[in-house]
Coordinates of C-alpha atoms in Angstrom, one line a residue:
Chain X
M1 CA -26.8 -17.9 -11.9
S2 CA -25.4 -14.4 -12.1
I3 CA -23.7 -13.2 -15.2
D4 CA -20.6 -12.4 -13.2
L5 CA -20.3 -16.0 -12.0
K6 CA -20.9 -17.4 -15.5
E7 CA -18.2 -15.0 -16.8
K8 CA -15.8 -16.3 -14.1
Y9 CA -16.6 -19.9 -15.1
S10 CA -15.9 -19.1 -18.7
K11 CA -12.6 -17.5 -17.9
I12 CA -11.4 -20.4 -15.8
Y13 CA -12.6 -22.8 -18.4
R14 CA -10.7 -21.1 -21.1
Y15 CA -7.6 -21.0 -18.9
C16 CA -7.9 -24.7 -18.3
Y17 CA -8.7 -25.5 -21.9
L18 CA -5.5 -23.7 -23.1
R19 CA -3.6 -26.1 -20.9
V20 CA -5.3 -29.4 -21.3
N21 CA -6.7 -28.9 -24.8
D22 CA -9.8 -31.0 -24.2
R23 CA -13.2 -29.6 -23.5
A24 CA -14.5 -32.2 -21.2
T25 CA -11.4 -32.3 -19.1
A26 CA -11.2 -28.5 -19.0
E27 CA -14.8 -28.3 -17.8
D28 CA -14.2 -31.0 -15.2
I29 CA -11.2 -29.1 -13.9
T30 CA -13.1 -25.8 -13.9
Q31 CA -15.9 -27.3 -11.8
E32 CA -13.5 -28.9 -9.5
A33 CA -11.7 -25.6 -9.1
F34 CA -15.0 -23.9 -8.1
L35 CA -15.8 -26.6 -5.6
R36 CA -12.4 -26.4 -4.0
F37 CA -12.7 -22.6 -4.0
L38 CA -15.8 -22.9 -1.8
E39 CA -13.9 -25.0 0.7
H40 CA -10.8 -22.7 0.5
P41 CA -9.9 -21.2 3.9
Q42 CA -9.7 -17.7 2.3
Y43 CA -13.1 -18.1 0.8
Q44 CA -15.4 -15.1 1.7
S45 CA -17.8 -14.8 -1.2
L46 CA -18.2 -15.9 -4.8
D47 CA -17.5 -12.4 -5.9
Q48 CA -14.0 -12.6 -4.4
D49 CA -10.7 -12.1 -6.2
I50 CA -10.5 -14.5 -9.2
R51 CA -6.8 -15.0 -8.6
I52 CA -7.5 -17.8 -6.1
L53 CA -9.6 -19.6 -8.7
Y54 CA -6.9 -19.3 -11.3
T55 CA -4.3 -20.7 -8.9
I56 CA -6.5 -23.6 -8.0
A57 CA -7.3 -24.3 -11.6
G58 CA -3.6 -24.1 -12.6
N59 CA -2.7 -26.6 -9.8
L60 CA -5.5 -28.9 -10.9
C61 CA -4.2 -28.8 -14.5
K62 CA -0.7 -29.8 -13.2
D63 CA -2.3 -32.6 -11.2
H64 CA -4.1 -33.7 -14.3
F65 CA -0.9 -34.0 -16.3
R66 CA 0.9 -35.7 -13.4
K67 CA -1.8 -38.4 -13.4
Q68 CA -1.7 -38.8 -17.1
T69 CA 2.0 -39.9 -17.0
H70 CA 0.9 -42.9 -14.9
D71 CA -2.0 -43.8 -17.2
E72 CA -1.6 -45.6 -20.4
L73 CA -2.2 -43.5 -23.5
P74 CA -5.7 -44.0 -24.9
E75 CA -6.1 -45.7 -28.2
D76 CA -8.0 -42.8 -29.7
I77 CA -6.5 -39.4 -28.7
P78 CA -9.3 -36.8 -28.8
D79 CA -8.8 -34.4 -31.6
D80 CA -11.0 -31.3 -31.2
T81 CA -10.0 -30.0 -34.6
A82 CA -11.3 -33.1 -36.2
N83 CA -14.5 -32.9 -34.3
G84 CA -15.1 -29.5 -35.7
E85 CA -15.2 -27.9 -32.2
R86 CA -12.6 -25.3 -32.9
L87 CA -14.1 -22.2 -34.2
I88 CA -11.0 -20.8 -35.9
E89 CA -11.7 -18.2 -38.5
D90 CA -8.3 -16.6 -38.8
I91 CA -5.9 -19.4 -39.5
S92 CA -2.9 -17.3 -39.8
L93 CA -3.4 -15.7 -36.4
H94 CA -4.0 -19.1 -34.9
Q95 CA -0.7 -20.3 -36.4
A96 CA 1.0 -17.2 -35.1
L97 CA -0.4 -17.9 -31.6
E98 CA 0.7 -21.5 -31.8
S99 CA 4.2 -20.4 -32.5
L100 CA 4.3 -18.6 -29.2
S101 CA 5.6 -20.3 -26.1
P102 CA 3.0 -21.8 -23.8
E103 CA 3.7 -19.1 -21.2
D104 CA 3.3 -16.3 -23.7
R105 CA 0.1 -17.8 -25.0
E106 CA -1.3 -18.0 -21.5
L107 CA -0.4 -14.4 -20.9
V108 CA -2.2 -13.3 -24.1
L109 CA -5.2 -15.3 -23.1
L110 CA -5.3 -13.9 -19.6
R111 CA -4.9 -10.3 -20.7
Y112 CA -6.8 -10.0 -24.0
V113 CA -9.3 -12.9 -24.0
N114 CA -10.1 -13.1 -20.3
E115 CA -9.4 -9.4 -20.0
E116 CA -7.9 -9.7 -16.6
P117 CA -6.2 -6.5 -15.2
L118 CA -2.5 -6.4 -15.0
G119 CA -2.6 -6.5 -11.2
V120 CA -4.3 -9.9 -11.2
I121 CA -1.9 -11.3 -13.7
S122 CA 1.1 -10.0 -11.9
Q123 CA 0.0 -11.6 -8.6
L124 CA -0.8 -14.8 -10.4
L125 CA 2.6 -15.1 -12.2
G126 CA 4.7 -13.4 -9.6
I127 CA 6.0 -10.8 -12.0
S128 CA 5.7 -7.0 -11.6
R129 CA 2.9 -5.3 -13.6
F130 CA 5.5 -3.3 -15.5
A131 CA 7.3 -6.4 -16.6
I132 CA 4.1 -8.0 -17.7
D133 CA 3.2 -5.0 -19.7
R134 CA 6.6 -5.0 -21.4
R135 CA 6.3 -8.7 -22.2
L136 CA 2.8 -8.3 -23.7
R137 CA 4.0 -5.5 -25.9
K138 CA 6.8 -7.8 -27.1
I139 CA 4.4 -10.6 -27.8
L140 CA 2.0 -8.4 -29.7
A141 CA 4.9 -7.0 -31.7
S142 CA 6.1 -10.5 -32.6
L143 CA 2.5 -11.5 -33.5
R144 CA 2.1 -8.5 -35.7
S145 CA 5.5 -9.1 -37.4
K146 CA 4.6 -12.7 -38.1
L147 CA 1.2 -11.8 -39.5
G148 CA 2.8 -9.1 -41.6
K149 CA 5.3 -11.6 -43.1
E150 CA 2.6 -14.1 -43.9
D151 CA 0.5 -11.4 -45.5
A152 CA 3.5 -10.5 -47.6
V153 CA 3.9 -14.1 -48.7
Chain E
M1 CA -5.7 -3.1 -28.2
K2 CA -8.9 -2.6 -30.1
R3 CA -12.0 -4.5 -29.4
K4 CA -11.9 -6.0 -32.9
E5 CA -8.4 -7.3 -32.4
K6 CA -9.4 -8.8 -29.1
E7 CA -12.3 -10.6 -30.8
A8 CA -10.0 -11.9 -33.5
L9 CA -7.6 -13.2 -30.8
K10 CA -10.4 -14.9 -29.0
K11 CA -11.5 -16.7 -32.1
A12 CA -7.9 -17.5 -33.0
F13 CA -7.6 -19.4 -29.8
G14 CA -10.4 -21.6 -31.0
I15 CA -11.7 -22.5 -27.5
P16 CA -15.2 -23.9 -27.6
E17 CA -17.9 -22.6 -25.3
P18 CA -18.4 -24.5 -22.0
L19 CA -21.6 -26.5 -21.8
G20 CA -22.1 -27.4 -18.2
A21 CA -22.0 -24.0 -16.5
D22 CA -25.7 -23.6 -16.0
A23 CA -26.2 -27.1 -14.6
F24 CA -23.1 -26.8 -12.4
F25 CA -24.2 -23.7 -10.6
E26 CA -27.6 -25.2 -9.9
R27 CA -26.0 -27.6 -7.5
P28 CA -27.0 -27.4 -3.9
E29 CA -23.5 -26.4 -2.7
F30 CA -23.8 -23.1 -4.7
A31 CA -27.3 -22.5 -3.6
E32 CA -26.2 -22.6 0.1
K33 CA -23.2 -20.4 -0.6
K34 CA -25.2 -17.9 -2.5
E35 CA -27.5 -17.6 0.5
D36 CA -24.6 -17.0 2.8
D37 CA -23.0 -14.5 0.4
R38 CA -26.2 -12.5 -0.2
S39 CA -25.6 -9.9 2.5
I40 CA -22.0 -9.5 1.6
L41 CA -22.7 -9.4 -2.1
L42 CA -25.3 -6.7 -1.7
F43 CA -22.9 -4.6 0.4
H44 CA -20.1 -5.0 -2.1
R45 CA -22.3 -4.0 -5.0
I46 CA -22.5 -0.5 -3.7
P47 CA -19.5 1.5 -5.0
A48 CA -16.7 1.7 -2.5
A49 CA -16.6 5.5 -2.5
L50 CA -20.3 5.6 -1.7
R51 CA -20.0 2.9 0.9
Y52 CA -17.2 4.5 2.9
G53 CA -18.6 8.0 2.3
S54 CA -21.9 7.1 3.8
I55 CA -20.2 5.6 6.8
A56 CA -18.1 8.7 7.3
L57 CA -21.2 10.9 6.9
A58 CA -23.1 8.8 9.5
A59 CA -20.2 9.2 11.9
V60 CA -20.0 12.9 11.4
A61 CA -23.8 13.2 11.9
V62 CA -23.6 11.2 15.2
I63 CA -20.7 13.3 16.5
G64 CA -22.5 16.5 15.4
V65 CA -25.7 15.6 17.2
W66 CA -23.8 14.5 20.3
G67 CA -21.8 17.8 20.3
G68 CA -25.0 19.8 19.8
V69 CA -26.7 18.1 22.7
K70 CA -23.7 18.8 24.9
N71 CA -23.5 22.4 23.8
W72 CA -27.1 22.9 24.6
A73 CA -26.7 21.3 28.0
K74 CA -23.9 23.8 28.8
T75 CA -25.5 26.9 27.4
D76 CA -28.9 26.2 28.8
K77 CA -27.7 26.8 32.3
F78 CA -26.9 30.4 31.8
D79 CA -29.2 33.3 32.1
K80 CA -28.9 36.9 31.0
N81 CA -29.0 38.1 34.5
D82 CA -26.3 35.9 35.7
E83 CA -23.2 37.4 37.2
S84 CA -19.9 35.7 37.4
V85 CA -18.3 35.1 40.7
V86 CA -14.6 34.4 40.8
V87 CA -13.2 32.2 43.5
D88 CA -9.4 31.6 43.8
T89 CA -8.0 28.5 45.2
T90 CA -4.4 27.5 45.3
S91 CA -3.1 24.0 45.1
S92 CA 0.4 22.9 45.6
A93 CA 0.6 19.1 45.0
E94 CA -2.8 17.7 44.5
P95 CA -4.8 18.2 41.4
S96 CA -7.1 21.2 41.8
T97 CA -10.8 20.8 41.7
G98 CA -13.5 23.5 41.7
D99 CA -16.6 23.6 43.8
D100 CA -18.6 21.7 41.3
G101 CA -15.9 19.3 40.5
N102 CA -15.5 20.9 37.1
V103 CA -11.7 21.5 37.1
I104 CA -9.5 18.7 35.8
I105 CA -5.8 18.7 35.6
V106 CA -4.3 17.4 32.5
T107 CA -0.7 16.2 32.9
T108 CA 1.4 14.0 30.7
T109 CA 4.7 12.6 31.7
G110 CA 7.4 11.1 29.5
D111 CA 11.0 10.5 30.4
S112 CA 11.2 14.1 31.4
T113 CA 8.4 16.1 32.7
V114 CA 6.6 17.2 29.6
V115 CA 3.1 18.4 30.0
D116 CA 0.5 19.0 27.3
I117 CA -2.1 21.4 28.4
I118 CA -5.5 21.6 27.0
T119 CA -7.7 24.2 28.5
T120 CA -11.4 23.9 27.7
T121 CA -13.5 26.8 28.4
A122 CA -17.3 26.8 28.2
E123 CA -18.6 30.2 27.5
P124 CA -21.9 31.5 28.6
E125 CA -24.3 33.0 26.1
N126 CA -23.8 36.6 27.2
N127 CA -20.8 38.5 28.3
V128 CA -19.4 36.7 31.2
D129 CA -15.8 36.9 32.3
I130 CA -13.8 33.8 32.1
T131 CA -10.8 33.7 34.3
T132 CA -7.8 31.6 33.3
T133 CA -4.9 30.9 35.5
L134 CA -1.3 30.7 34.4
P135 CA 1.4 28.9 36.3
A136 CA 3.9 30.7 38.4
D137 CA 6.7 30.2 35.9
D138 CA 4.9 31.9 33.1
D139 CA 5.7 35.3 31.8
P140 CA 5.2 37.6 34.8
E141 CA 4.4 40.6 32.7
N142 CA 1.3 38.9 31.4
G143 CA -0.4 38.4 34.7
T144 CA -1.2 40.0 38.0
T145 CA -0.1 38.5 41.2
A146 CA -2.8 36.8 43.2
A147 CA -2.7 36.0 46.8
G148 CA -0.7 33.1 47.9
S149 CA 2.2 31.1 46.7
G150 CA 3.2 33.5 44.0
A151 CA 0.4 32.5 41.7
K152 CA -0.4 34.7 38.9
R153 CA -3.7 35.4 37.3
T154 CA -4.8 36.7 34.0
T155 CA -8.4 37.7 33.4
A156 CA -9.8 37.9 30.0
A157 CA -13.3 39.1 29.0
K158 CA -14.8 37.0 26.3
P159 CA -18.2 37.8 24.8
G160 CA -19.8 34.5 24.5
N161 CA -22.3 33.4 21.9
G162 CA -23.0 30.0 23.3
R163 CA -20.0 28.3 21.6
T164 CA -17.4 26.3 23.3
T165 CA -13.9 27.3 22.7
T166 CA -10.9 25.0 23.2
T167 CA -7.4 26.4 23.4
S168 CA -4.2 24.5 24.0
S169 CA -0.7 25.3 24.7
R170 CA 2.4 23.1 25.1
T171 CA 5.3 23.6 27.4
S172 CA 7.5 21.6 29.6
S173 CA 7.3 21.3 33.4
R174 CA 4.2 23.3 33.4
R175 CA 1.0 22.8 35.1
T176 CA -2.3 24.5 34.5
T177 CA -5.9 24.1 35.3
T178 CA -9.1 24.3 33.4
T179 CA -11.8 26.8 34.4
A180 CA -15.4 26.7 33.4
A181 CA -18.6 28.2 34.2
G182 CA -20.8 25.6 35.6
G183 CA -24.4 25.1 36.3
S184 CA -24.2 27.3 39.5
H185 CA -23.2 30.2 37.3
R186 CA -19.8 30.6 39.0
I187 CA -16.4 30.6 37.5
T188 CA -13.8 28.9 39.5
T189 CA -10.1 29.7 39.1
T190 CA -7.4 27.5 40.4
T191 CA -3.8 28.5 40.6
A192 CA -1.0 26.0 40.6
A193 CA 2.2 27.2 42.2
E194 CA 4.5 24.2 42.4
K195 CA 5.5 21.3 40.2
P196 CA 2.7 18.9 39.8
P197 CA 2.9 15.3 40.6
A198 CA 3.0 12.8 37.8
V199 CA -0.5 11.8 37.2
Q200 CA -0.7 9.7 34.1
T201 CA 1.4 6.9 32.8
T202 CA 1.9 6.7 29.1
T203 CA 2.1 3.6 27.0
K204 CA 5.2 2.8 24.9
R205 CA 3.5 2.3 21.6
P206 CA 5.3 4.0 18.7
S207 CA 2.2 6.1 18.0
V208 CA 2.5 9.8 18.1
T209 CA -0.6 11.3 19.8
V210 CA -3.4 9.7 21.6
V211 CA -6.5 11.9 22.2
T212 CA -8.9 10.8 24.8
T213 CA -12.1 12.5 25.8
V214 CA -13.0 12.4 29.5
E215 CA -16.7 12.9 30.1
D216 CA -17.2 12.1 33.7
T217 CA -17.7 15.7 34.8
Y218 CA -18.9 18.8 33.2
P219 CA -17.2 20.4 31.3
T220 CA -15.6 17.9 29.0
V221 CA -11.8 18.0 29.0
I222 CA -9.7 16.7 26.2
V223 CA -6.7 14.9 27.5
T224 CA -3.8 14.8 25.1
T225 CA -1.0 12.4 25.7
T226 CA 2.2 12.6 23.8
V227 CA 4.0 9.3 23.6
Q228 CA 7.7 9.2 23.0
P229 CA 8.5 6.7 20.2
D230 CA 10.5 3.7 21.2
P231 CA 14.2 4.2 20.7
Q232 CA 15.3 2.1 17.8
P233 CA 17.8 -0.7 18.7
D234 CA 21.4 0.0 17.8
S235 CA 20.7 3.4 16.3
P236 CA 23.6 5.6 17.1
S237 CA 22.9 9.3 16.9
V238 CA 25.0 11.0 14.2
G239 CA 25.0 14.8 14.3
G240 CA 21.7 15.0 16.1
V241 CA 19.9 12.6 13.7
N242 CA 19.4 8.8 13.8
D243 CA 21.5 6.6 11.6
Y244 CA 19.5 3.5 10.7
T245 CA 21.8 2.4 7.9
V246 CA 23.2 -1.1 7.8
S247 CA 26.4 -2.4 6.4
P248 CA 26.1 -5.5 4.2
Y249 CA 28.4 -8.4 4.7
I250 CA 29.6 -8.2 1.1
M251 CA 30.4 -4.9 -0.6
Y252 CA 31.8 -4.7 -4.1
N253 CA 34.1 -2.0 -5.3
V254 CA 33.1 -2.2 -8.9
S255 CA 36.0 -1.8 -11.4
D256 CA 35.8 -0.6 -15.0
K257 CA 35.8 -4.2 -16.2
V258 CA 32.1 -4.7 -16.5
V259 CA 30.1 -7.1 -18.8
D260 CA 26.5 -7.4 -19.4
A261 CA 24.7 -10.4 -17.8
S262 CA 23.7 -11.8 -21.1
T263 CA 27.2 -11.6 -22.3
V264 CA 28.5 -13.8 -19.5
Q265 CA 25.7 -16.3 -19.9
N266 CA 26.0 -16.5 -23.7
G267 CA 29.7 -16.0 -24.1
G268 CA 29.2 -12.9 -26.2
S269 CA 31.3 -9.9 -27.1
G270 CA 32.0 -8.5 -23.6
S271 CA 31.4 -4.9 -24.4
I272 CA 31.2 -2.5 -21.5
P273 CA 27.6 -1.7 -20.9
K274 CA 26.0 1.3 -19.2
P275 CA 22.8 1.2 -17.2
S276 CA 19.9 2.3 -19.4
D277 CA 18.0 5.5 -18.7
P278 CA 14.4 5.4 -17.5
I279 CA 12.2 4.0 -20.1
E280 CA 10.4 6.6 -22.2
G281 CA 6.8 6.5 -23.2
D282 CA 5.6 3.0 -22.9
G283 CA 5.0 0.7 -19.9
E284 CA 2.0 1.0 -17.7
V285 CA 3.0 1.6 -14.1
M286 CA 1.2 1.0 -10.8
P287 CA -1.0 3.9 -9.8
V288 CA 0.2 6.0 -6.9
T289 CA -2.9 5.0 -4.8
E290 CA -1.8 1.3 -5.1
L291 CA 1.7 2.2 -4.1
V292 CA 0.5 4.0 -1.1
K293 CA -1.7 1.1 -0.1
G294 CA 1.2 -1.3 -0.4
S295 CA 3.8 0.7 1.5
D296 CA 4.8 0.7 5.1
Q297 CA 6.8 3.9 4.8
I298 CA 6.6 6.7 2.3
L299 CA 9.3 9.3 2.4
M300 CA 11.4 11.8 0.4
G301 CA 15.1 11.5 0.6
V302 CA 18.5 12.2 -1.0
I303 CA 20.8 9.4 -2.0
E304 CA 24.1 9.9 -0.3
E305 CA 25.7 6.5 -0.8
I306 CA 25.3 3.6 -3.2
I307 CA 26.6 0.2 -2.2
Y308 CA 26.7 -2.9 -4.4
T309 CA 26.2 -6.2 -2.7
S310 CA 24.6 -9.6 -3.4
E311 CA 22.1 -12.0 -2.0
N312 CA 22.2 -15.7 -3.0
G313 CA 24.4 -15.1 -6.0
Y314 CA 22.4 -12.3 -7.4
P315 CA 23.3 -8.6 -7.3
V316 CA 21.5 -6.2 -5.0
T317 CA 21.9 -2.4 -4.8
Q318 CA 21.8 -0.7 -1.4
V319 CA 21.3 3.1 -1.3
N320 CA 21.8 5.0 1.9
I321 CA 19.5 8.0 1.9
R322 CA 19.0 11.0 4.1
V323 CA 15.4 11.6 4.8
T324 CA 14.4 15.1 3.8
Q325 CA 10.6 14.7 4.3
P326 CA 8.8 11.8 5.9
L327 CA 5.4 11.7 4.2
Y328 CA 4.2 8.6 6.0
S329 CA 6.8 7.4 8.4
Y330 CA 8.1 7.3 11.9
L331 CA 11.4 8.7 10.7
E332 CA 12.5 12.3 11.2
P333 CA 14.1 14.6 8.7
G334 CA 17.8 14.1 8.7
D335 CA 17.6 10.4 9.5
M336 CA 19.6 8.0 7.4
I337 CA 18.2 4.7 6.2
S338 CA 19.3 1.9 3.9
I339 CA 17.1 0.8 0.9
R340 CA 17.8 -2.4 -1.0
S341 CA 16.5 -3.3 -4.4
S342 CA 17.3 -6.1 -6.8
G343 CA 19.8 -5.6 -9.6
G344 CA 23.3 -4.2 -9.6
Y345 CA 26.9 -5.3 -10.1
I346 CA 28.5 -8.5 -8.9
P347 CA 31.8 -10.3 -9.7
V348 CA 31.4 -12.8 -12.5
K349 CA 32.7 -15.6 -10.3
D350 CA 30.0 -14.9 -7.7
Y351 CA 27.2 -14.6 -10.2
A352 CA 24.8 -17.6 -9.7
P353 CA 23.9 -18.1 -13.4
A354 CA 27.5 -17.9 -14.4
R355 CA 28.6 -20.3 -11.7
E356 CA 25.9 -22.8 -12.8
N357 CA 26.3 -22.6 -16.5
G358 CA 30.0 -21.6 -16.8
Y359 CA 31.4 -18.5 -18.3
P360 CA 34.3 -17.5 -20.6
S361 CA 37.5 -17.5 -18.6
A362 CA 38.4 -14.1 -20.1
Y363 CA 35.7 -12.6 -17.8
R364 CA 37.0 -14.0 -14.6
D365 CA 38.0 -10.6 -13.2
Y366 CA 35.0 -8.8 -14.6
Y367 CA 31.9 -7.6 -12.9
V368 CA 28.5 -8.5 -14.2
M369 CA 25.9 -5.7 -14.6
D370 CA 22.5 -7.2 -14.0
Y371 CA 19.8 -4.6 -14.1
R372 CA 16.8 -6.1 -15.6
E373 CA 13.8 -4.3 -17.0
S374 CA 12.1 -1.9 -14.7
Q375 CA 14.7 -2.3 -11.9
Y376 CA 15.7 0.8 -10.2
I377 CA 19.2 2.2 -11.0
P378 CA 20.0 4.9 -8.3
E379 CA 21.9 8.1 -9.0
M380 CA 23.9 9.9 -6.4
W381 CA 22.4 13.0 -4.8
S382 CA 19.1 12.6 -6.6
E383 CA 16.0 13.4 -4.4
C384 CA 13.1 11.1 -4.8
V385 CA 10.0 9.9 -3.1
F386 CA 10.4 6.2 -2.1
F387 CA 7.5 3.9 -1.4
L388 CA 8.9 1.3 0.9
K389 CA 8.4 -1.8 2.9
Q390 CA 10.3 -2.4 6.0
E391 CA 11.9 -5.8 6.8
G392 CA 13.7 -5.4 10.1
R393 CA 16.2 -2.6 9.7
I394 CA 16.3 -2.9 5.9
F395 CA 13.9 -1.0 3.7
K396 CA 12.9 -2.4 0.3
L397 CA 11.0 -0.8 -2.6
C398 CA 7.5 -1.9 -2.2
T399 CA 7.3 -3.4 -5.7
D400 CA 11.0 -4.2 -5.8
D401 CA 11.4 -2.2 -9.0
A402 CA 11.5 1.3 -10.2
E403 CA 7.7 1.7 -10.1
S404 CA 8.2 2.6 -6.4
V405 CA 10.5 5.6 -7.0
Y406 CA 9.3 9.0 -8.1
C407 CA 11.9 11.7 -8.7
D408 CA 11.4 15.5 -8.7
F409 CA 12.2 16.7 -12.2
D410 CA 11.2 20.4 -12.3
G411 CA 11.3 21.6 -8.7
Y412 CA 7.6 22.5 -8.8
G413 CA 6.3 19.5 -6.9
R414 CA 6.0 17.3 -9.9
Y415 CA 7.5 13.8 -9.8
E416 CA 8.0 11.4 -12.6
C417 CA 8.1 7.6 -12.1
W418 CA 11.6 6.2 -12.5
A419 CA 10.2 3.2 -14.3
N420 CA 8.4 5.3 -16.8
N421 CA 9.1 9.0 -17.0
S422 CA 6.0 9.7 -19.1
F423 CA 4.1 9.0 -15.9
V424 CA 4.0 12.1 -13.8
T425 CA 2.3 12.7 -10.5
T426 CA 2.3 15.6 -8.1
Y427 CA 3.2 16.1 -4.4
R428 CA -0.4 16.9 -3.8
K429 CA -1.7 13.7 -5.3
I430 CA 0.8 11.6 -3.3
W431 CA -0.3 13.5 -0.1
D432 CA -4.0 13.1 -0.9
A433 CA -3.5 9.4 -1.5
I434 CA -1.7 9.1 1.9
N435 CA -4.5 10.9 3.6
T436 CA -7.1 8.7 2.0
Y437 CA -5.5 5.3 2.4
K438 CA -3.3 5.6 5.5

């Protein structure tokens, strides 16, 4: 498997994990997204624009939540934190991230963790590159201010 | 953002590593697809510049070799001891043809009789006189009268060095012939005395020039056909230029009573706002190359009218501009067009968010100013470069925001992005991008 493909897999997986917050489900959705991508009418090669993969994965996450509303809630809700799967070192930064809206968190993940270019994100979210850049700056400023306050405390 | 900060963010998200990636990509579906993709993948791994550069080089090499072979074929037929023989023939209606079938008439017709003339002359290696014939309605002082039908002839001596020279001239209602030295070492001159018959029919595509090379006989003659662009529907001519502007169904005459959009939505103070200036310093903008790729029309123009209108309860600004320089466009200098972009002024009662959520009754007669971040706020008489997309008769900014507008700020061919005035480009860069991507 090429490094590029593995990197794409990791990116889509992180994107899904952020939404569903469960490793197994995120991985299932990621794999389903790749399989659907292969069958996609616009498919040309695996090296193609990752935007289509993000879109498929996002739709699959929505489908996942839609299905969940019809299912009964399980007795034991999986808690990744309890299982020690989360590798959080900077608790304060994590808390600051948690305080963001889901959309802003997703934006931060796409830009700074998955390191997607602004062009890809703008096409994915349907916002201009300029607007995304502004929004990211605001998010970072708010994160920094929160962290600064906590440090002061 | 620094690498360290990115790492910290990544850890703060606390996302565990996936486990099944390796096993997943070993599945047969991917093995098949990878085989299919192999050729494409290999091709795409070569940098784009190298890819397209090599294709261009190959094309140039092929054309060069072909041209060289043809040159050799022409020059090889001459000998140092050859003498030129001039034979005059006159034609009145039919296309003239030399003894060797080497003379071809090039005629183009449009609505009126407009002819593009390309005269191709093959020169011998040594000094051989080439005779070129001018039509009867040309300047009489430049020629000597030849026998028959008032034809005029000019003779020019050209020391040849084996190269092929192509000259062209453009006139209306003119007919000319091409002369060449052929394999029989004779130069044939044909004189046209009367108006030629229409020979070719042109297509009505809105392209500008079509160049075709005809190679059926020696020498090669390049036929240039000028196609008149289709007349635009409902485009009245104003003062010799085309007016493509449109009038929106709704036009607002904005009064002094203006409130900010957030004020109406939140029931705030109601202070009179003013459009903000271009943002200074921050904000990454789309590169000019991307703008060029995403545009249908690129032109420079002066804003002569600003109209506030609305679409679906949201404000829209229309500017009517006079084209000063079409950089990549079918428009001509002096043409007027309408450009629409999101944002502008709208009466509070028509503003969709205010209608849905309600608004303070005190603002009933007010206008809402709704220019969000990065939206273009036009200024009268400013001259800018616009990157546009055409939707019917309406032009829109290709990114629907101020990223697509570059304004001249120093008069020296430097343009700053309206969305971010710290981003400056030059006329040359825009022009280079157009030449590269269009």
